[in-house]
XYZ file of C-alpha atoms in Angstrom:
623
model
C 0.000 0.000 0.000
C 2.727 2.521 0.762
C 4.061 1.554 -2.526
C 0.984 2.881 -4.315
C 0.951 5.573 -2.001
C 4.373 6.678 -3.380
C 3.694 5.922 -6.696
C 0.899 7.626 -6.897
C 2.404 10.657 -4.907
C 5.451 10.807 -7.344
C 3.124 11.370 -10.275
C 1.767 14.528 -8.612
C 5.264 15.873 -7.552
C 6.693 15.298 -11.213
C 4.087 17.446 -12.178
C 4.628 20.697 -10.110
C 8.594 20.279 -11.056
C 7.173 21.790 -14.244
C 5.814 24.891 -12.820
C 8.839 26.741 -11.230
C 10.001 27.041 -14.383
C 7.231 27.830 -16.522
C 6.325 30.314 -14.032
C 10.039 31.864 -14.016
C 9.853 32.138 -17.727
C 6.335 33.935 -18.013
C 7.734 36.202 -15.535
C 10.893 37.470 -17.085
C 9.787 37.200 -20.873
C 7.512 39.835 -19.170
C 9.616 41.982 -17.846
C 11.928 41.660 -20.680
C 9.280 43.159 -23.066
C 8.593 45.799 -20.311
C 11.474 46.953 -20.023
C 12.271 46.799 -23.924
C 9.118 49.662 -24.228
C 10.459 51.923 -22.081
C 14.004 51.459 -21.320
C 14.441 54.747 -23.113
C 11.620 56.392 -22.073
C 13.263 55.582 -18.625
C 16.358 57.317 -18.850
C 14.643 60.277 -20.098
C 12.264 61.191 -17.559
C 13.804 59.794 -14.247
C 15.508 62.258 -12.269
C 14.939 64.743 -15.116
C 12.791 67.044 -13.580
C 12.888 70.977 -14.405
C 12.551 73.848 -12.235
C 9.453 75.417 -12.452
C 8.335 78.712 -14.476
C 8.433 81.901 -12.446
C 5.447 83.803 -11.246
C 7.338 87.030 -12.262
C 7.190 87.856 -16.081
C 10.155 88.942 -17.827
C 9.950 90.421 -20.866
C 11.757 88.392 -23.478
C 11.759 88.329 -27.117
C 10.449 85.062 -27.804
C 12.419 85.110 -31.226
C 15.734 84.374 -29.042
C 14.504 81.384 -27.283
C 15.313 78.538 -29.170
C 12.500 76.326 -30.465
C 10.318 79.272 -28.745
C 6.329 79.965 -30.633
C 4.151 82.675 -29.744
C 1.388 81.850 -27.560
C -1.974 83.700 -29.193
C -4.840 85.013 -27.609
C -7.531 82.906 -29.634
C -11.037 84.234 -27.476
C -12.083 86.639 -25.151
C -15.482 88.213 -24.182
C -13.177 91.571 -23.332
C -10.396 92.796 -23.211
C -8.677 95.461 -21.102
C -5.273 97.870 -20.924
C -3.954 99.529 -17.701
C -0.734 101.165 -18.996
C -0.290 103.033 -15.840
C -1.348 100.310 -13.475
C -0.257 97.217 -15.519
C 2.272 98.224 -18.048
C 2.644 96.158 -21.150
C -0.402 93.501 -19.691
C -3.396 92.663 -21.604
C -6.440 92.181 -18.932
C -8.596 89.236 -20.650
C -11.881 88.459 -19.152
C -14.821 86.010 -20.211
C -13.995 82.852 -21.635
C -10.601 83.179 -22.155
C -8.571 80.812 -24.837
C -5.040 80.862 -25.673
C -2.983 78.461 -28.421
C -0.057 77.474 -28.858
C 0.926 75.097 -31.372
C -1.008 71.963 -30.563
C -2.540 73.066 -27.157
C -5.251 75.066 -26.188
C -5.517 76.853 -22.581
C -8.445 78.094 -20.873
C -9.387 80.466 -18.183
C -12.342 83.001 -16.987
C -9.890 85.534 -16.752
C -5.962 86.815 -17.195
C -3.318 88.619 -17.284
C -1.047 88.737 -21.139
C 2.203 89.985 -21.444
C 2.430 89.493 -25.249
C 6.415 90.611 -24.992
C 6.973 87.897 -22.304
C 5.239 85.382 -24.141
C 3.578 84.589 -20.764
C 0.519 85.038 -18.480
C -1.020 84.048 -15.679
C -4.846 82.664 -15.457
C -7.466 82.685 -13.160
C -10.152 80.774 -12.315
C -11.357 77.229 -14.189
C -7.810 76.572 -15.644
C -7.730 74.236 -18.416
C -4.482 72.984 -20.370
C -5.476 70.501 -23.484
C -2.612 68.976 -25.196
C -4.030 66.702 -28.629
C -7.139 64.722 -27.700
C -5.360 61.991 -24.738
C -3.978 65.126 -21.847
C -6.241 67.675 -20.358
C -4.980 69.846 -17.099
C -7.417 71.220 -14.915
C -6.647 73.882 -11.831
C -7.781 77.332 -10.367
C -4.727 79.080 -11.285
C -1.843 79.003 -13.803
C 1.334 80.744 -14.519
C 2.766 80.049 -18.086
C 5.866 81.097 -19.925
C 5.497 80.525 -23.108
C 8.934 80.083 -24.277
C 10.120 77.476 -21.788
C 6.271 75.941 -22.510
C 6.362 75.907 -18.504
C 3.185 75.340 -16.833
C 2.379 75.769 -13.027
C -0.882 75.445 -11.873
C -2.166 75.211 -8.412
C -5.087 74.974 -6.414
C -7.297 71.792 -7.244
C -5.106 70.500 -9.781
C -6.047 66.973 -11.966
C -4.571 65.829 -14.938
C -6.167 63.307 -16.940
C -4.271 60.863 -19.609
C -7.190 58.890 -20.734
C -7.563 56.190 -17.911
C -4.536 57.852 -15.833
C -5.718 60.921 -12.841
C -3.137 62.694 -11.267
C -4.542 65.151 -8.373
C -2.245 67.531 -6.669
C -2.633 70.792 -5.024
C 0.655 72.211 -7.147
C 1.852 70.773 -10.462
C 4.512 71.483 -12.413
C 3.824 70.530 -16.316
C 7.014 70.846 -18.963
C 5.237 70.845 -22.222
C 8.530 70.318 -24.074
C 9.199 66.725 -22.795
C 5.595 66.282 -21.490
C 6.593 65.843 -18.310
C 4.408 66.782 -15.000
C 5.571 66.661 -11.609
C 4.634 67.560 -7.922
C 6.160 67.987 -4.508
C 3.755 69.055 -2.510
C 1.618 65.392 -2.160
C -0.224 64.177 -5.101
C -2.703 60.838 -5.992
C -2.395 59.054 -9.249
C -5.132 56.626 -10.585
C -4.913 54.481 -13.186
C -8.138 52.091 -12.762
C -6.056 49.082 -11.248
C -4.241 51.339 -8.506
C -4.463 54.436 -6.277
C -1.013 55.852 -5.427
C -0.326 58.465 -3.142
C 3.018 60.203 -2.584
C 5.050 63.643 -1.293
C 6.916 63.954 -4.995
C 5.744 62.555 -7.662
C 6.751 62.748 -11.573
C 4.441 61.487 -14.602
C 5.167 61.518 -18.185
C 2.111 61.270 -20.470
C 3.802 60.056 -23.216
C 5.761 56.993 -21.646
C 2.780 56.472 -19.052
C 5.755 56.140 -16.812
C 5.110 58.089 -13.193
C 7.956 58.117 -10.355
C 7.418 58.469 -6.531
C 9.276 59.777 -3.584
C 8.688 59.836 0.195
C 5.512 58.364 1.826
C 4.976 56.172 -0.996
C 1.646 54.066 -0.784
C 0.016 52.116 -3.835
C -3.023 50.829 -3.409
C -5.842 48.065 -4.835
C -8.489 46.003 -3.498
C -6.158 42.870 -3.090
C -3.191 44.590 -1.838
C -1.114 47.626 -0.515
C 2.165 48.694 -1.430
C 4.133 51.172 0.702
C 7.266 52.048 0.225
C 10.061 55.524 -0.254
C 10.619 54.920 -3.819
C 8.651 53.621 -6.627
C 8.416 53.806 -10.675
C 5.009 52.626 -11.543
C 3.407 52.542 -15.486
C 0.183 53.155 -15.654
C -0.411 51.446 -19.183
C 1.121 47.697 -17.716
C 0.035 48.706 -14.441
C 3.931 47.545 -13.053
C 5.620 48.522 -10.589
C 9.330 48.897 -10.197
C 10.461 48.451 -5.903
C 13.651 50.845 -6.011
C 13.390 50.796 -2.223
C 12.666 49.630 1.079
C 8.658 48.461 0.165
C 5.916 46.092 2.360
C 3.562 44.744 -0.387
C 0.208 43.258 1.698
C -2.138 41.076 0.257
C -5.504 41.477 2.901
C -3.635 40.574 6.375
C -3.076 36.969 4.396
C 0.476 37.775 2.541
C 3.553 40.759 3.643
C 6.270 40.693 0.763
C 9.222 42.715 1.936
C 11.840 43.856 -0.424
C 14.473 46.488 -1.663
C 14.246 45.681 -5.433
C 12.009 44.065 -7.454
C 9.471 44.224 -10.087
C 5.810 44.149 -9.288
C 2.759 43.415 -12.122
C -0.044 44.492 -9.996
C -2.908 43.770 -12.770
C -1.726 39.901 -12.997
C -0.713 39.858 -9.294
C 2.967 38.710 -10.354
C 6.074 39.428 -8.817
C 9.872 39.133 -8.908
C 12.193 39.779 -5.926
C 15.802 40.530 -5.571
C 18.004 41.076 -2.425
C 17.293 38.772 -0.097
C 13.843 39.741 -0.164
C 11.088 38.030 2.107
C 7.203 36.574 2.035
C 5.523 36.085 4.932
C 2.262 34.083 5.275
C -0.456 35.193 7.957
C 0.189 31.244 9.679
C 3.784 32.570 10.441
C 5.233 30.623 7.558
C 8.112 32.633 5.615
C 10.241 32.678 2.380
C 13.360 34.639 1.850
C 15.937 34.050 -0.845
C 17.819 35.868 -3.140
C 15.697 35.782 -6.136
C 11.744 35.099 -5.596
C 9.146 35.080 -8.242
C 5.992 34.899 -6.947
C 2.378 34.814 -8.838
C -0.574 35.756 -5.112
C -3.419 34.332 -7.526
C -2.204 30.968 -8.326
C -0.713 31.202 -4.844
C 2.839 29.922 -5.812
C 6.145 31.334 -5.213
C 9.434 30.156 -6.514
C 12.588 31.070 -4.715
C 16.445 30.772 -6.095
C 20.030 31.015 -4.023
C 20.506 30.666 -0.734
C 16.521 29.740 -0.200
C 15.136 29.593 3.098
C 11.465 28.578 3.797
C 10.184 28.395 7.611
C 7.084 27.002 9.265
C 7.232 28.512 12.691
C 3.902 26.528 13.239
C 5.412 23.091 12.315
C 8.504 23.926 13.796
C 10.833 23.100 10.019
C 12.968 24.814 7.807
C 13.483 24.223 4.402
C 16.607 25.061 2.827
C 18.084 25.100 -0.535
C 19.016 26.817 -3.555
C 16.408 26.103 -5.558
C 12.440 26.102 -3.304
C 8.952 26.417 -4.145
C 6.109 26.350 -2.159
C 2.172 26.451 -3.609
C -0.445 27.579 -0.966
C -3.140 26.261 -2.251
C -2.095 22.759 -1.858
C 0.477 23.451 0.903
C 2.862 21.783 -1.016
C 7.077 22.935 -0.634
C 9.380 21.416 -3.181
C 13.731 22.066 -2.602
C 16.693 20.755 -4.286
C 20.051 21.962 -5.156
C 21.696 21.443 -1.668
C 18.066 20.609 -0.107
C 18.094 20.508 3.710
C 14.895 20.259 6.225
C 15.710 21.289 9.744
C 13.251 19.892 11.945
C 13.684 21.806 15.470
C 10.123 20.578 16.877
C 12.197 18.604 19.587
C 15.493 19.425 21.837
C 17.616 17.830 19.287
C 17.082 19.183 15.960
C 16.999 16.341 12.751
C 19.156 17.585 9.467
C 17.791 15.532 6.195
C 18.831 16.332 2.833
C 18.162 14.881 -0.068
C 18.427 15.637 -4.308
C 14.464 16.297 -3.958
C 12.885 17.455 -1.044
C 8.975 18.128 -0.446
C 7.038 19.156 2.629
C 3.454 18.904 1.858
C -0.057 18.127 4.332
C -1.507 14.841 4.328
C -4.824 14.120 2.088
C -6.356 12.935 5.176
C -7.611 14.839 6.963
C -9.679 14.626 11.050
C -11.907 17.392 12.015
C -9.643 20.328 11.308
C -6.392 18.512 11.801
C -4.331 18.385 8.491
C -1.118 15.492 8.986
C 2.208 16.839 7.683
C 4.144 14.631 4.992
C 7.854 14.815 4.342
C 9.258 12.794 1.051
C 12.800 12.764 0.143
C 14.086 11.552 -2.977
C 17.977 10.217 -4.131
C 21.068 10.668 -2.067
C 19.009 10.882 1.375
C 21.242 11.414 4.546
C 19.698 12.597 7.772
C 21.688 13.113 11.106
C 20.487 14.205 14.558
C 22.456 13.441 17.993
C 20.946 10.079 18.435
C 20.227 9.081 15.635
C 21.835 9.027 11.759
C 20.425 7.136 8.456
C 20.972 7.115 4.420
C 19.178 6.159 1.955
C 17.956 6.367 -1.511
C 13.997 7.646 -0.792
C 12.190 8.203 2.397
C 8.771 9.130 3.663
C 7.825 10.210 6.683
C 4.024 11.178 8.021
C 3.241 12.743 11.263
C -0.197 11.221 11.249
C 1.383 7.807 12.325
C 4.342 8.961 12.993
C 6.372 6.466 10.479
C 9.106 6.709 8.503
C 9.592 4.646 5.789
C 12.964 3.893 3.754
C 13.342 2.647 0.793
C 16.818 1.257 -1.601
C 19.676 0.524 0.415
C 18.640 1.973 3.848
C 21.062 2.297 6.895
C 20.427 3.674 10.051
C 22.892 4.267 13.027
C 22.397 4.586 16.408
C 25.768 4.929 18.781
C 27.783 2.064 18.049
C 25.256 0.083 16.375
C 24.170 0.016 12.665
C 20.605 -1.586 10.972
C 20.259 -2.178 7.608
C 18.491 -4.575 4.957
C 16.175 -4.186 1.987
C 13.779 -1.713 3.438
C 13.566 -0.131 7.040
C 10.861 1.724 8.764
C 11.290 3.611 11.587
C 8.307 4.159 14.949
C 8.517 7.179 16.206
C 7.021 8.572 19.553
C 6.970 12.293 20.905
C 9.865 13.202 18.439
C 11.956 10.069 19.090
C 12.367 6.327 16.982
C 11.225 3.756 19.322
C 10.744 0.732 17.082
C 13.031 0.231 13.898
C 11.528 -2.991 11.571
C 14.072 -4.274 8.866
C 12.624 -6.262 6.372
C 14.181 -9.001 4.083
C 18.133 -9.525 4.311
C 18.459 -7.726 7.500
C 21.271 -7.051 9.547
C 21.961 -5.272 12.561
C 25.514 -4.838 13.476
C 27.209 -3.640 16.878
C 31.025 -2.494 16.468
C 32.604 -3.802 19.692
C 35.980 -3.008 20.898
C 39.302 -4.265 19.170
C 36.897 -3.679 15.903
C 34.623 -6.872 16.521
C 31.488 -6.284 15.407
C 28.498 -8.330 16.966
C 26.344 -9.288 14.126
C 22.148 -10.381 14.052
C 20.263 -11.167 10.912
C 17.424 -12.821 9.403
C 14.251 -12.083 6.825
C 12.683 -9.585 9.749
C 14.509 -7.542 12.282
C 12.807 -5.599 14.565
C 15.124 -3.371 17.204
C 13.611 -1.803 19.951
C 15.463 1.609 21.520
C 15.024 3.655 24.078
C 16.586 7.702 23.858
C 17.868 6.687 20.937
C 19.953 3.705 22.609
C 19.534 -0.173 21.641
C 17.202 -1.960 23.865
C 16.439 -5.445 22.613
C 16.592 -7.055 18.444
C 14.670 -9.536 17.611
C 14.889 -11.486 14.554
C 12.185 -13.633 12.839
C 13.245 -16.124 10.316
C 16.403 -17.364 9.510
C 18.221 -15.935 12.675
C 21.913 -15.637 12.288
C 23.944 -14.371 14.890
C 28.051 -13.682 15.708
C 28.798 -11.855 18.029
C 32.197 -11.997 20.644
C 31.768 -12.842 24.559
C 34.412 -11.394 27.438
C 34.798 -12.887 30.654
C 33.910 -11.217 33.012
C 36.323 -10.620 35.170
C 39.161 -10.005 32.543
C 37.407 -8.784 30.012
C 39.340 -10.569 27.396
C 37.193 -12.077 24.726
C 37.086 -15.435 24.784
C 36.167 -16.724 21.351
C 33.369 -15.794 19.157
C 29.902 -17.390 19.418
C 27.907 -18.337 16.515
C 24.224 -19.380 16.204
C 21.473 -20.489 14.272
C 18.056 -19.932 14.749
C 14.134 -19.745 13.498
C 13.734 -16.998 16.058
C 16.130 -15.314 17.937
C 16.101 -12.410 20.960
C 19.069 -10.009 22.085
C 19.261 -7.690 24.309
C 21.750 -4.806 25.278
C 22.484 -3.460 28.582
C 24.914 -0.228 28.521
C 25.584 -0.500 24.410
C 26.641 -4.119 25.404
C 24.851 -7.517 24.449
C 23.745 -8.768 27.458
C 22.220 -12.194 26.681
C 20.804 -14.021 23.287
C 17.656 -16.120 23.573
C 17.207 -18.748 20.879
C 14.229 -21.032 20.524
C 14.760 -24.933 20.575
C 15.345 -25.768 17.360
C 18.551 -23.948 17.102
C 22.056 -24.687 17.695
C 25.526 -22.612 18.529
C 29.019 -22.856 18.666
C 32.024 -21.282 20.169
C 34.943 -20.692 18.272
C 38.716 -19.984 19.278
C 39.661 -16.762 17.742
C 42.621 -18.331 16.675
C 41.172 -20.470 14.322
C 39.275 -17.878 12.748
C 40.278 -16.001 9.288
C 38.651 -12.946 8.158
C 35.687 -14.148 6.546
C 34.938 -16.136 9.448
C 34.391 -13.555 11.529
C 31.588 -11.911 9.373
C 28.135 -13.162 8.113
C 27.347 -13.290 4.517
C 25.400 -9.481 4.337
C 28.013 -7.748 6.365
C 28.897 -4.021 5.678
C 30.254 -1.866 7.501
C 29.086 1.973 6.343
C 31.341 3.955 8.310
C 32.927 6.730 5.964
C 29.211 7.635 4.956
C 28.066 7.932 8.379
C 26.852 11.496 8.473
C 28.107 12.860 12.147
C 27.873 16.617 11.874
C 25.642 18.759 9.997
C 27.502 19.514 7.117
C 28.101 15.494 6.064
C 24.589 15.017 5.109
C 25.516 16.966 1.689
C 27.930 14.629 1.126
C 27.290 12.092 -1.843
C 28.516 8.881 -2.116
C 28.261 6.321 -5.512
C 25.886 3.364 -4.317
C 25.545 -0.073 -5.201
C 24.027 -2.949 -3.508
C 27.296 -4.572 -1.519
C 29.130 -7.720 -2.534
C 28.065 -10.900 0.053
C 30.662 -12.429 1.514
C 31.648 -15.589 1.287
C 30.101 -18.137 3.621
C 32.816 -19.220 6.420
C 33.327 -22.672 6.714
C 33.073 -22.529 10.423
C 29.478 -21.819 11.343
C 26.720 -24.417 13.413
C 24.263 -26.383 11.706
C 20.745 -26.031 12.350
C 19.692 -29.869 13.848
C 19.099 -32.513 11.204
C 22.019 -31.558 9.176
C 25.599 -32.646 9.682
C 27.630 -29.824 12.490
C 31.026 -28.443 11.321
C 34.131 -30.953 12.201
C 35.680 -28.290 13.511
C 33.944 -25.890 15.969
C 33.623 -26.548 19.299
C 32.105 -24.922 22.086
C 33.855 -23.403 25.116
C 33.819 -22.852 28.415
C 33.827 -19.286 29.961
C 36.735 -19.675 31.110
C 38.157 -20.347 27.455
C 39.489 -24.235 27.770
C 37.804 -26.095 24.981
C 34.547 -28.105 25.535
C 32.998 -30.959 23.336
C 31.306 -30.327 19.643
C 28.190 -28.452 19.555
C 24.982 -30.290 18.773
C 21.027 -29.715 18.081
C 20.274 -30.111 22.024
C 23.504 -28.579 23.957
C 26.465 -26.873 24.196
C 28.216 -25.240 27.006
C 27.086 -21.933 27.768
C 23.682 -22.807 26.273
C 20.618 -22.977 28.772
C 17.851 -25.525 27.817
C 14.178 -24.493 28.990
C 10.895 -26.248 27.376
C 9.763 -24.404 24.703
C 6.571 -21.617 25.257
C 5.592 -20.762 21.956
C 8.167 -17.605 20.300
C 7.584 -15.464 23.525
C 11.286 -14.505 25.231
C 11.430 -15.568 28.767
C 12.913 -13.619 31.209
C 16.191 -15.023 33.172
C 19.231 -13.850 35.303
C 21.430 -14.667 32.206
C 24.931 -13.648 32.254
C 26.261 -11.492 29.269
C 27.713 -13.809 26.880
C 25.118 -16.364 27.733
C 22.796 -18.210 25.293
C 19.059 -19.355 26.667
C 16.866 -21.618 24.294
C 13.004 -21.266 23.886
């Protein structure tokens, strides 16, 4: 069933490795043709901003301004002199319209000095430039040949869909360029953005905002101390320190970044950071996010955090989709698990943190799945292997192609492992088919159990009993006990077979009847013999600080050994010439057989249950 479970699992996975990059390439084609419209238009306007025309009139000859043209009085309903009041000004009342060359202004009243190519207005200001910019106000100065605007007092410029109010604006008809710095409001239809200095060019659509900088829409808000916003794409450009919030549900903080507000789309640079109303956040150095599919990608030094959960995810490559609460790393993929004193490390090729499909009441089950080149390491406990699944809803974690798991000085491994785990810590480890679980002793003897099931028993992470069902095979080296010089090594064979540990140490086996065991002289014995067929000993891959689980290591399933010639036979079949069982105090003893041998205590059989005995360590008890 967990096969299917994976399977089936896998499937969905492969499919959201598609998106990150799909959604990085919609992103930055966009931007790219952005940025190809108006790169120009850019440099132009930014930072470009003239002074504005002075209320004072100078008489100058228009003729000596370069690219100057005569403004004309096109309409009045009168007209007035005042030499000795108003020298050289034309008084203009009712109606008032001036030209010049494509744009019209109009007033109730004002004031003409036809040698300054200038005048001020009064009273329903309007400024039309072609049929797409109109300028409305209360009052206006204009110099004709700078083409200088300034109007004040319930100023709004519209550019078709585009409003700018302000009570000041400053409007350079040469470069169509307006700007303000005493607070204005821009509208486009998708946003409202408010500012202390603003900037808009008609022509490029392109507007730029300083100091108290707020953009808002009914999703989001968008504060920040510098922005360059175009009204046409609706996108915004971060240039500063900027809080995007999405409805209390979503902060975005960055420094620089590009922001398409109509198609809720984003990409971050500088380390910046998305925070999720459930505490969960995502910082890296690149992020592209897109609020209404809910999915964020994340490149370089990546760091998501579930404060609730108590994990990190790391890598340099991380995405994470809301919606189905789904986080996918690789590329130096670590999880830090810090829900317990001793914090787990796991990394892994693939790595995805996701909630369980089943679901109690309001309870939703976290699911971790890790996938090639899996090492994990925490104080008391380390492991490897090539996939791994773990779910909080039973607490299991399941491993898969060549798993190994250490714990102290011991080592479990065999086709496929899965690990109990209670209030943050593996109580139960079951080994199924070829396993082996392997004890390093001193002198590098290693005290070896296996069989077709294995299940080890540990307590704070320390070996507490193994118990193997089927085909029990055991080695493992005795001391005595006042020396504590071994004294030969002790083979058995078994259906079932029981050990337990006292203080890292085996402290007695329990076999059931039909089994048999021998004790062999360590001078007899050559290499192979001290070693059962599936030995391995995995100690350069053993991950034992942090940094080791990145490590990767080529891996194949290990070479068996070859079967020593000095091993027990099970009873029926013929024992091995040779071996011999001794004594504890080492002098040799007679040949082993199906119903005794020294060292070996006989009780009648109850069934596979292990019964309890004041057996010494080294000892052997039959069932």
């Amino acid at each position: 069933m967990t096969l299917v479970v994976i399977s089936l699992f896998t499937l969905n996975v492969a499919a959201q490795t598609n998106m990150p990059r799909k959604l990085r390439e919609d992103i930055l084609k966009s931007k790219e043709k952005e940025d190809s419209r108006t790169r120009t238009a850019r440099r132009k306007t930014f930072g470009s901003t003239p002074q504005a025309g002075a209320m004072v009139l100078r008489p100058v000859n228009p003729r000596a301004q370069q690219g100057a043209t005569l403004v004309k009085i096109e309409s009045a309903q009168e007209m007035l002199y005042d030499e000795s009041r108003l020298p050289g000004i034309k008084v203009l009342k009712g109606d008032v319209r001036f030209r010049q060359d494509n744009s019209l202004l109009y007033c109730d009243s004002a004031y003409f000095n036809e040698e300054a190519n200038s005048f001020d207005a009064f009273d329903n200001v309007r400024i039309v430039q072609g049929d797409t910019l109109t300028i409305y106000g209360d009052f206006l100065n204009y110099d004709g040949n700078t083409k200088m605007a300034r109007v004040w007092d319930n100023v709004k410029m519209v550019n078709k869909n585009t409003v700018l109010t302000t009570s000041e604006l400053h409007y350079d008809r040469n470069i169509n360029l307006a700007y303000y710095n005493t607070g204005g409001v821009i509208e486009d239809g998708e946003n409202t953005l408010t500012s202390i200095w603003g900037q808009y060019s008609p022509s490029t659509k392109i507007a730029v905002f300083k100091d108290q900088v707020k953009m808002t829409n009914p999703e989001s808000q968008l504060t920040t101390d510098t922005l360059n916003y175009n009204t046409s794409s609706s996108i915004a450009d971060i240039v500063g320190n900027s809080l995007v919030r999405y409805k209390e549900d979503t902060d975005i903080y960055s420094q620089k970044g590009w922001y398409d507000t109509k198609n809720d789309q984003m990409m971050l640079l500088d380390r910046s950071l998305v925070e999720q109303r459930d505490g969960k956040t995502l910082i890296g150095d690149t992020i592209f996010y897109d609020k209404k599919q809910g999915y964020g990608e994340a490149y370089s030094n990546v760091e998501m955090n579930d404060p609730k959960q108590k994990a990190t995810l790391f890598g340099n490559f991380v995405s994470y989709d809301e919606i189905k609460s789904v986080g996918l790393a690789t590329d130096s993929a670590l999880l830090v698990d810090w829900s317990a004193k001793d914090s787990l490390f796991l990394s892994a090729d693939t790595l995805y943190t996701m909630k369980d499909s089943i679901e109690t009441d309001t309870i939703a089950f976290n699911k971790v799945m890790a996938f090639k080149n899996v090492r994990f390491l925490r104080s008391d406990l380390q492991g490897m292997c090539d996939s791994l699944l773990y779910t909080s809803r039973d607490s299991i974690i399941h491993m898969r192609v060549l798993p190994v798991v250490w714990s102290d000085n011991n080592q479990l491994m065999g086709t496929q492992i899965t690990a109990f785990t209670k209030n943050q810590k593996v109580e139960k480890v079951v080994i199924d088919k070829s396993g082996i679980a392997i004890q390093l002793d001193s002198l590098n003897y290693f005290n070896q159990l296996s069989g077709k099931e294995i299940i080890a028993h540990l307590d704070s992470g320390k070996l507490q009993r193994v118990y193997v069902n089927g085909n029990a095979e055991s080695i493992f080296f005795p001391k005595d006990e006042k020396t504590k010089d071994f004294i030969g090594i002790n083979k058995t064979l078994s259906s079932y077979v029981t050990m337990f540990f006292k203080d890292e140490k085996i402290e007695r086996v329990l076999l059931t009847t039909a089994s048999s065991g021998a004790m062999y002289p360590l001078s007899q014995m050559e290499e192979d013999d001290l070693y059962l067929t599936n030995f391995h000993w995995y100690e350069e891959e053993r991950p034992r600080v942090v940094d080791d689980v990145f490590k990767k290591f080529v891996r194949t399933e290990p070479k068996k050994r070859p079967q020593s010639k000095k091993r027990p036979a099970f009873p029926g079949e013929s024992s091995d010439p040779v071996s011999t069982t001794t004594t504890t105090s080492g002098s040799p003893a007679r040949p082993a057989d199906s119903t005794r041998s020294s060292g070996i205590n006989q009780t009648q059989p109850q069934g596979r249950g292990v019964q309890s005995g004041g057996i010494k360590r080294g000892g052997l008890q039959q069932l």
